Short mmCIF file of C-alpha atoms and ligand atoms in Angstrom, two decimals:
data_model
loop_
_atom_site.label_atom_id
_atom_site.label_comp_id
_atom_site.label_asym_id
_atom_site.label_seq_id
_atom_site.Cartn_x
_atom_site.Cartn_y
_atom_site.Cartn_z
CA MET A 1355 -21.07 9.73 44.31
CA THR A 1356 -20.15 6.30 43.11
CA ILE A 1357 -16.93 4.49 43.56
CA ALA A 1358 -15.70 2.46 40.65
CA LYS A 1359 -15.60 -1.17 41.52
CA LYS A 1360 -13.21 -2.14 38.81
CA TYR A 1361 -10.38 -2.60 41.23
CA SER A 1362 -10.01 -5.62 43.41
CA SER A 1363 -7.40 -6.73 45.88
CA LEU A 1364 -6.76 -9.94 44.03
CA PRO A 1365 -3.12 -10.40 43.07
CA MET A 1366 -4.13 -11.35 39.58
CA VAL A 1367 -3.42 -9.19 36.61
CA ASN A 1368 -5.25 -9.29 33.36
CA TYR A 1369 -3.00 -9.54 30.37
CA LYS A 1370 -4.31 -8.15 27.15
CA THR A 1371 -3.28 -9.82 23.96
CA HIS A 1372 -4.17 -9.70 20.32
CA TYR A 1373 -5.21 -13.29 20.70
CA LYS A 1374 -8.65 -14.25 21.89
CA CYS A 1375 -10.06 -17.12 23.84
CA HIS A 1376 -11.25 -19.71 21.38
CA LYS A 1377 -14.21 -20.44 23.62
CA CYS A 1378 -15.60 -17.02 24.44
CA GLY A 1379 -13.54 -14.50 22.46
CA THR A 1380 -12.24 -12.55 25.44
CA PRO A 1381 -8.88 -10.98 24.58
CA SER A 1382 -7.43 -11.13 28.06
CA TYR A 1383 -6.30 -13.78 30.48
CA GLN A 1384 -4.85 -14.23 33.92
CA ARG A 1385 -2.01 -16.33 35.15
CA VAL A 1386 -3.08 -18.94 37.64
CA ILE A 1387 -1.40 -18.28 40.96
CA GLU A 1388 -0.89 -21.13 43.37
CA ARG A 1389 0.62 -21.40 46.78
CA ASP A 1390 3.70 -23.58 46.76
CA ALA A 1391 5.09 -25.74 49.55
CA SER A 1392 6.79 -22.81 51.23
CA GLY A 1393 3.60 -20.78 51.18
CA ALA A 1394 4.71 -18.38 48.48
CA LEU A 1395 2.32 -17.42 45.74
CA ARG A 1396 3.74 -18.42 42.42
CA PRO A 1397 2.44 -18.69 38.89
CA SER A 1398 1.52 -22.30 38.31
CA GLY A 1399 2.28 -22.04 34.63
CA ALA A 1400 -1.37 -22.32 33.74
CA TYR A 1401 -3.63 -19.59 32.44
CA ARG A 1402 -7.20 -18.69 33.17
CA CYS A 1403 -9.40 -16.96 30.67
CA ALA A 1404 -10.63 -13.64 32.05
CA GLY A 1405 -13.94 -14.21 30.29
CA CYS A 1406 -15.12 -17.78 30.68
CA ARG A 1407 -12.74 -18.67 33.55
CA SER A 1408 -11.58 -21.84 31.87
CA ILE A 1409 -8.11 -23.02 32.77
CA PHE A 1410 -5.60 -23.68 30.02
CA GLU A 1411 -2.22 -25.30 30.34
CA SER A 1412 -0.64 -22.86 27.95
CA LEU A 1413 -1.43 -19.64 26.16
CA ARG A 1414 -1.57 -21.53 22.93
CA ALA A 1415 -4.23 -23.82 24.33
CA TRP A 1416 -6.18 -20.71 25.25
CA TRP A 1417 -6.31 -19.07 21.86
CA GLU A 1418 -5.96 -22.08 19.63
CA PRO A 1419 -8.97 -24.33 19.11
CA LYS A 1420 -8.20 -27.88 20.03
CA ARG A 1421 -7.10 -29.95 17.10
CA ASN A 1422 -5.54 -33.33 16.89
CA VAL A 1423 -3.39 -33.92 19.91
CA ASP A 1424 0.22 -34.17 18.88
CA PHE A 1425 1.25 -35.76 22.13
CA GLN A 1426 2.11 -39.39 21.58
CA PRO A 1427 1.20 -41.61 24.54
CA SER A 1428 3.55 -44.25 23.19
CA ALA A 1429 6.41 -42.17 24.57
CA MET A 1430 5.35 -43.29 28.01
CA HIS A 1431 6.18 -46.89 27.29
CA GLY A 1432 9.91 -46.40 26.86
CA ALA A 1433 11.85 -48.77 29.04
ZN1 ZN B 221 -12.82 -17.68 27.49
#
């Protein structure tokens, strides 16, 4: 008799999407959970690919191959 080892006690949940990781093609991800100052576990706002374990700052960054960065560093020089 074998016991399925698919279940773990980790508080993470895999979310299935119709998108796929642009790195490894896995169609599911996890939210990154971090402990905040009060000790509570909260989603950090980042995502971890369930396949290759890479961390992405947004879902879009997960499924969308990196293109030209549209963030303008010049915005940091405003006085
Ligand atoms: Zn991946």
